[in-house]
Each structure stands twice: as structure tokens, then as C-alpha cells.
Amino acid sequence: MRFLSDRYERIWFYPRKDVGWHSEGFVETWLYRHGRLIGERNISGFRWLIYRPLLLSLEHIQIPLAFRFGEAIELAGYEWEMSQDESSDTIAIEPGGALRLALYWQAWDEVETGYSVFIRLTDAYDRIWAQRDSIPQGGDFPTEEWMAGDIIVDPHSILLPSDTPSGDCLLAVGMYDSTTDQRLPVASTRGASRGDRAIIARVQVW
């Protein structure tokens, strides 16, 4: 699979499970972990899934970033999965709405610890109005299974409470040890400290 993903811009996959081929779902799991589903096609009654290898996805990422989390993990960027200016790091949303985005992680070395990702929305007084915590890919691709060179697309949906006040907020991302709750330090790729979270977007609640 890695041979194909290194050489082609699109991988078409027919998810047929039978004895001797794809019976355990390995291929689909690999593509889900290492590719970005960009479409489906029905050809002569057969449903095909179209994936773009994640290495190519980084070249086309909507909003590129460069934050290092600890020594082995980088947040390379993200994409909004909602109707808005795809290249903007500012988004407007109503109370009760959901922020939907996909984070792009890159592992620079093997990761031995299980980390959880938190995404939180805070106001000017650093009060938290919405937060989501989860193992990457909803638990399907934990960090202790990451290997050097892996690129991971990590979708999230953060629901805003209906009583979220109007105003400008910040969207921050961090990682913490799932066992000890200790957070990973965050830095720019040049080494400048960003504390224990990365500010990735401005959110206007109205």
C-alpha cells in the first residue's frame, strides 16, 4: 500500500470483503489511516472509494501550520469541513452550531506514549465555552501506533452551547498523556515556545 501511495495521486478502492481478499478490512483501515477520502463513484453498480495519499494532501492543505508537540509530533495544518472561506483561519458561527475540522498530524519519530488531543474554544478572558477531547481518529489510530513518517488526518466536531455569548474567541489545540494528563509542550519549528497549546484559528460567535 505504501508503494502505491508514494507513486500515485489517487487510489481507487472497491471495498469488497471476501475470503482471501480484504476479509479483515486491512486495506480500508490502512487507507483510512494514511489517506484522505475525497470522493465516491458508482460504476456499473459497484461503489468505489477514492483516496488521496496524505503526503499529497499536505501539499494541498487549506491552512498549513508548523507546531511541534514534544519531540516527535508536528501539527502540519488543518482543513475546515464546513461552508466557509477554505483558506481563512477566521470563521463565524452561531451559538449552538458545530465547528467541524480535520487536523493533520505528522510523526517525525516513533511515538511510544498514548496521547489524547484536546480542542477548546476560549473567549478573551480565557474562559472555555466548548471543548472536545479524544484519541486521534476517534480512537481508531492511537499515537502509540504512530511510526516515523506517518501522516494522520484527525477529524473533529466541536459543538458550541446555545448560551455561548457573542464575541471573538480563539480555537486552541493541545495534546496530553492519556494516563497522567501531562500536556506536551508546544513550540514553533524554530524552537519558540508556545506553552502547552497552539492557537490555530479565530472564531467569531454571533
PDB file of N, CA and C in Angstrom, residues 9-56:
ATOM      1  N   GLU A   9      -1.370   9.818  -7.287  1.00  0.00           N
ATOM      2  CA  GLU A   9      -2.110  10.915  -6.673  1.00  0.00           C
ATOM      3  C   GLU A   9      -3.502  10.495  -6.225  1.00  0.00           C
ATOM      4  N   ARG A  10      -4.030   9.424  -6.781  1.00  0.00           N
ATOM      5  CA  ARG A  10      -5.346   8.915  -6.411  1.00  0.00           C
ATOM      6  C   ARG A  10      -5.272   7.401  -6.281  1.00  0.00           C
ATOM      7  N   ILE A  11      -5.955   6.866  -5.288  1.00  0.00           N
ATOM      8  CA  ILE A  11      -6.085   5.421  -5.138  1.00  0.00           C
ATOM      9  C   ILE A  11      -7.574   5.090  -5.134  1.00  0.00           C
ATOM     10  N   TRP A  12      -8.001   4.275  -6.092  1.00  0.00           N
ATOM     11  CA  TRP A  12      -9.393   3.841  -6.180  1.00  0.00           C
ATOM     12  C   TRP A  12      -9.505   2.482  -5.493  1.00  0.00           C
ATOM     13  N   PHE A  13     -10.493   2.368  -4.615  1.00  0.00           N
ATOM     14  CA  PHE A  13     -10.619   1.143  -3.815  1.00  0.00           C
ATOM     15  C   PHE A  13     -12.057   0.639  -3.859  1.00  0.00           C
ATOM     16  N   TYR A  14     -12.194  -0.646  -4.176  1.00  0.00           N
ATOM     17  CA  TYR A  14     -13.507  -1.290  -4.159  1.00  0.00           C
ATOM     18  C   TYR A  14     -13.604  -2.127  -2.885  1.00  0.00           C
ATOM     19  N   PRO A  15     -14.395  -1.706  -1.894  1.00  0.00           N
ATOM     20  CA  PRO A  15     -14.417  -2.373  -0.584  1.00  0.00           C
ATOM     21  C   PRO A  15     -15.253  -3.645  -0.564  1.00  0.00           C
ATOM     22  N   ARG A  16     -14.796  -4.634  -1.261  1.00  0.00           N
ATOM     23  CA  ARG A  16     -15.483  -5.927  -1.273  1.00  0.00           C
ATOM     24  C   ARG A  16     -14.761  -6.883  -0.345  1.00  0.00           C
ATOM     25  N   LYS A  17     -15.484  -7.408   0.620  1.00  0.00           N
ATOM     26  CA  LYS A  17     -14.875  -8.320   1.583  1.00  0.00           C
ATOM     27  C   LYS A  17     -15.225  -9.763   1.211  1.00  0.00           C
ATOM     28  N   ASP A  18     -14.205 -10.566   0.973  1.00  0.00           N
ATOM     29  CA  ASP A  18     -14.427 -11.990   0.756  1.00  0.00           C
ATOM     30  C   ASP A  18     -13.190 -12.742   1.227  1.00  0.00           C
ATOM     31  N   VAL A  19     -13.301 -14.033   1.259  1.00  0.00           N
ATOM     32  CA  VAL A  19     -12.200 -14.861   1.745  1.00  0.00           C
ATOM     33  C   VAL A  19     -10.989 -14.683   0.833  1.00  0.00           C
ATOM     34  N   GLY A  20      -9.851 -14.388   1.428  1.00  0.00           N
ATOM     35  CA  GLY A  20      -8.618 -14.245   0.670  1.00  0.00           C
ATOM     36  C   GLY A  20      -8.328 -12.832   0.219  1.00  0.00           C
ATOM     37  N   TRP A  21      -9.322 -11.955   0.301  1.00  0.00           N
ATOM     38  CA  TRP A  21      -9.077 -10.556  -0.093  1.00  0.00           C
ATOM     39  C   TRP A  21      -9.882  -9.632   0.809  1.00  0.00           C
ATOM     40  N   HIS A  22      -9.192  -8.849   1.579  1.00  0.00           N
ATOM     41  CA  HIS A  22      -9.837  -7.804   2.371  1.00  0.00           C
ATOM     42  C   HIS A  22     -10.831  -8.357   3.396  1.00  0.00           C
ATOM     43  N   SER A  23     -10.686  -9.621   3.785  1.00  0.00           N
ATOM     44  CA  SER A  23     -11.663 -10.208   4.701  1.00  0.00           C
ATOM     45  C   SER A  23     -11.621  -9.565   6.082  1.00  0.00           C
ATOM     46  N   GLU A  24     -10.458  -9.032   6.481  1.00  0.00           N
ATOM     47  CA  GLU A  24     -10.327  -8.396   7.792  1.00  0.00           C
ATOM     48  C   GLU A  24     -10.392  -6.876   7.707  1.00  0.00           C
ATOM     49  N   GLY A  25     -10.591  -6.341   6.517  1.00  0.00           N
ATOM     50  CA  GLY A  25     -10.689  -4.891   6.370  1.00  0.00           C
ATOM     51  C   GLY A  25      -9.363  -4.171   6.452  1.00  0.00           C
ATOM     52  N   PHE A  26      -8.237  -4.883   6.244  1.00  0.00           N
ATOM     53  CA  PHE A  26      -6.920  -4.262   6.407  1.00  0.00           C
ATOM     54  C   PHE A  26      -6.718  -3.101   5.442  1.00  0.00           C
ATOM     55  N   VAL A  27      -7.082  -3.309   4.170  1.00  0.00           N
ATOM     56  CA  VAL A  27      -6.811  -2.284   3.157  1.00  0.00           C
ATOM     57  C   VAL A  27      -7.589  -1.011   3.463  1.00  0.00           C
ATOM     58  N   GLU A  28      -8.868  -1.162   3.788  1.00  0.00           N
ATOM     59  CA  GLU A  28      -9.680   0.018   4.083  1.00  0.00           C
ATOM     60  C   GLU A  28      -9.174   0.740   5.329  1.00  0.00           C
ATOM     61  N   THR A  29      -8.751  -0.024   6.339  1.00  0.00           N
ATOM     62  CA  THR A  29      -8.192   0.585   7.551  1.00  0.00           C
ATOM     63  C   THR A  29      -6.918   1.349   7.225  1.00  0.00           C
ATOM     64  N   TRP A  30      -6.052   0.757   6.400  1.00  0.00           N
ATOM     65  CA  TRP A  30      -4.801   1.424   6.029  1.00  0.00           C
ATOM     66  C   TRP A  30      -5.093   2.719   5.279  1.00  0.00           C
ATOM     67  N   LEU A  31      -6.022   2.671   4.327  1.00  0.00           N
ATOM     68  CA  LEU A  31      -6.355   3.869   3.558  1.00  0.00           C
ATOM     69  C   LEU A  31      -6.984   4.933   4.445  1.00  0.00           C
ATOM     70  N   TYR A  32      -7.808   4.517   5.411  1.00  0.00           N
ATOM     71  CA  TYR A  32      -8.424   5.475   6.326  1.00  0.00           C
ATOM     72  C   TYR A  32      -7.365   6.170   7.173  1.00  0.00           C
ATOM     73  N   ARG A  33      -6.347   5.406   7.571  1.00  0.00           N
ATOM     74  CA  ARG A  33      -5.292   5.972   8.406  1.00  0.00           C
ATOM     75  C   ARG A  33      -4.308   6.815   7.604  1.00  0.00           C
ATOM     76  N   HIS A  34      -4.035   6.430   6.376  1.00  0.00           N
ATOM     77  CA  HIS A  34      -2.955   7.054   5.615  1.00  0.00           C
ATOM     78  C   HIS A  34      -3.415   7.788   4.360  1.00  0.00           C
ATOM     79  N   GLY A  35      -4.710   7.918   4.192  1.00  0.00           N
ATOM     80  CA  GLY A  35      -5.232   8.627   3.032  1.00  0.00           C
ATOM     81  C   GLY A  35      -6.396   9.519   3.417  1.00  0.00           C
ATOM     82  N   ARG A  36      -6.808  10.324   2.473  1.00  0.00           N
ATOM     83  CA  ARG A  36      -7.932  11.243   2.678  1.00  0.00           C
ATOM     84  C   ARG A  36      -9.023  10.864   1.690  1.00  0.00           C
ATOM     85  N   LEU A  37     -10.188  10.454   2.193  1.00  0.00           N
ATOM     86  CA  LEU A  37     -11.296  10.102   1.318  1.00  0.00           C
ATOM     87  C   LEU A  37     -11.814  11.372   0.649  1.00  0.00           C
ATOM     88  N   ILE A  38     -11.722  11.432  -0.675  1.00  0.00           N
ATOM     89  CA  ILE A  38     -12.094  12.656  -1.386  1.00  0.00           C
ATOM     90  C   ILE A  38     -13.285  12.457  -2.316  1.00  0.00           C
ATOM     91  N   GLY A  39     -13.795  11.230  -2.408  1.00  0.00           N
ATOM     92  CA  GLY A  39     -14.955  11.033  -3.263  1.00  0.00           C
ATOM     93  C   GLY A  39     -15.373   9.582  -3.365  1.00  0.00           C
ATOM     94  N   GLU A  40     -16.543   9.383  -3.947  1.00  0.00           N
ATOM     95  CA  GLU A  40     -17.063   8.050  -4.227  1.00  0.00           C
ATOM     96  C   GLU A  40     -17.623   8.044  -5.643  1.00  0.00           C
ATOM     97  N   ARG A  41     -17.526   6.910  -6.304  1.00  0.00           N
ATOM     98  CA  ARG A  41     -18.094   6.768  -7.644  1.00  0.00           C
ATOM     99  C   ARG A  41     -18.832   5.432  -7.735  1.00  0.00           C
ATOM    100  N   ASN A  42     -19.971   5.445  -8.393  1.00  0.00           N
ATOM    101  CA  ASN A  42     -20.712   4.221  -8.654  1.00  0.00           C
ATOM    102  C   ASN A  42     -20.551   3.887 -10.130  1.00  0.00           C
ATOM    103  N   ILE A  43     -19.881   2.777 -10.397  1.00  0.00           N
ATOM    104  CA  ILE A  43     -19.607   2.365 -11.770  1.00  0.00           C
ATOM    105  C   ILE A  43     -20.209   0.981 -11.990  1.00  0.00           C
ATOM    106  N   SER A  44     -21.196   0.918 -12.846  1.00  0.00           N
ATOM    107  CA  SER A  44     -21.870  -0.350 -13.176  1.00  0.00           C
ATOM    108  C   SER A  44     -22.370  -1.069 -11.929  1.00  0.00           C
ATOM    109  N   GLY A  45     -22.861  -0.279 -10.976  1.00  0.00           N
ATOM    110  CA  GLY A  45     -23.413  -0.867  -9.763  1.00  0.00           C
ATOM    111  C   GLY A  45     -22.399  -1.161  -8.679  1.00  0.00           C
ATOM    112  N   PHE A  46     -21.127  -0.852  -8.918  1.00  0.00           N
ATOM    113  CA  PHE A  46     -20.082  -1.088  -7.925  1.00  0.00           C
ATOM    114  C   PHE A  46     -19.646   0.248  -7.316  1.00  0.00           C
ATOM    115  N   ARG A  47     -19.575   0.283  -5.996  1.00  0.00           N
ATOM    116  CA  ARG A  47     -19.206   1.506  -5.275  1.00  0.00           C
ATOM    117  C   ARG A  47     -17.699   1.545  -5.059  1.00  0.00           C
ATOM    118  N   TRP A  48     -17.053   2.574  -5.617  1.00  0.00           N
ATOM    119  CA  TRP A  48     -15.612   2.762  -5.477  1.00  0.00           C
ATOM    120  C   TRP A  48     -15.337   3.963  -4.575  1.00  0.00           C
ATOM    121  N   LEU A  49     -14.358   3.811  -3.690  1.00  0.00           N
ATOM    122  CA  LEU A  49     -13.910   4.900  -2.825  1.00  0.00           C
ATOM    123  C   LEU A  49     -12.614   5.470  -3.393  1.00  0.00           C
ATOM    124  N   ILE A  50     -12.508   6.793  -3.409  1.00  0.00           N
ATOM    125  CA  ILE A  50     -11.334   7.455  -3.979  1.00  0.00           C
ATOM    126  C   ILE A  50     -10.559   8.140  -2.858  1.00  0.00           C
ATOM    127  N   TYR A  51      -9.305   7.764  -2.697  1.00  0.00           N
ATOM    128  CA  TYR A  51      -8.458   8.317  -1.644  1.00  0.00           C
ATOM    129  C   TYR A  51      -7.308   9.113  -2.258  1.00  0.00           C
ATOM    130  N   ARG A  52      -6.899  10.154  -1.554  1.00  0.00           N
ATOM    131  CA  ARG A  52      -5.694  10.899  -1.904  1.00  0.00           C
ATOM    132  C   ARG A  52      -4.652  10.620  -0.826  1.00  0.00           C
ATOM    133  N   PRO A  53      -3.466  10.126  -1.180  1.00  0.00           N
ATOM    134  CA  PRO A  53      -2.430   9.867  -0.173  1.00  0.00           C
ATOM    135  C   PRO A  53      -2.143  11.112   0.654  1.00  0.00           C
ATOM    136  N   LEU A  54      -1.914  10.939   1.945  1.00  0.00           N
ATOM    137  CA  LEU A  54      -1.776  12.087   2.832  1.00  0.00           C
ATOM    138  C   LEU A  54      -0.542  12.923   2.540  1.00  0.00           C
ATOM    139  N   LEU A  55       0.505  12.316   1.996  1.00  0.00           N
ATOM    140  CA  LEU A  55       1.684  13.117   1.654  1.00  0.00           C
ATOM    141  C   LEU A  55       1.303  14.169   0.624  1.00  0.00           C
ATOM    142  N   LEU A  56       0.445  13.804  -0.322  1.00  0.00           N
ATOM    143  CA  LEU A  56      -0.040  14.769  -1.303  1.00  0.00           C
ATOM    144  C   LEU A  56      -1.042  15.721  -0.674  1.00  0.00           C
TER     145      LEU A  56
END
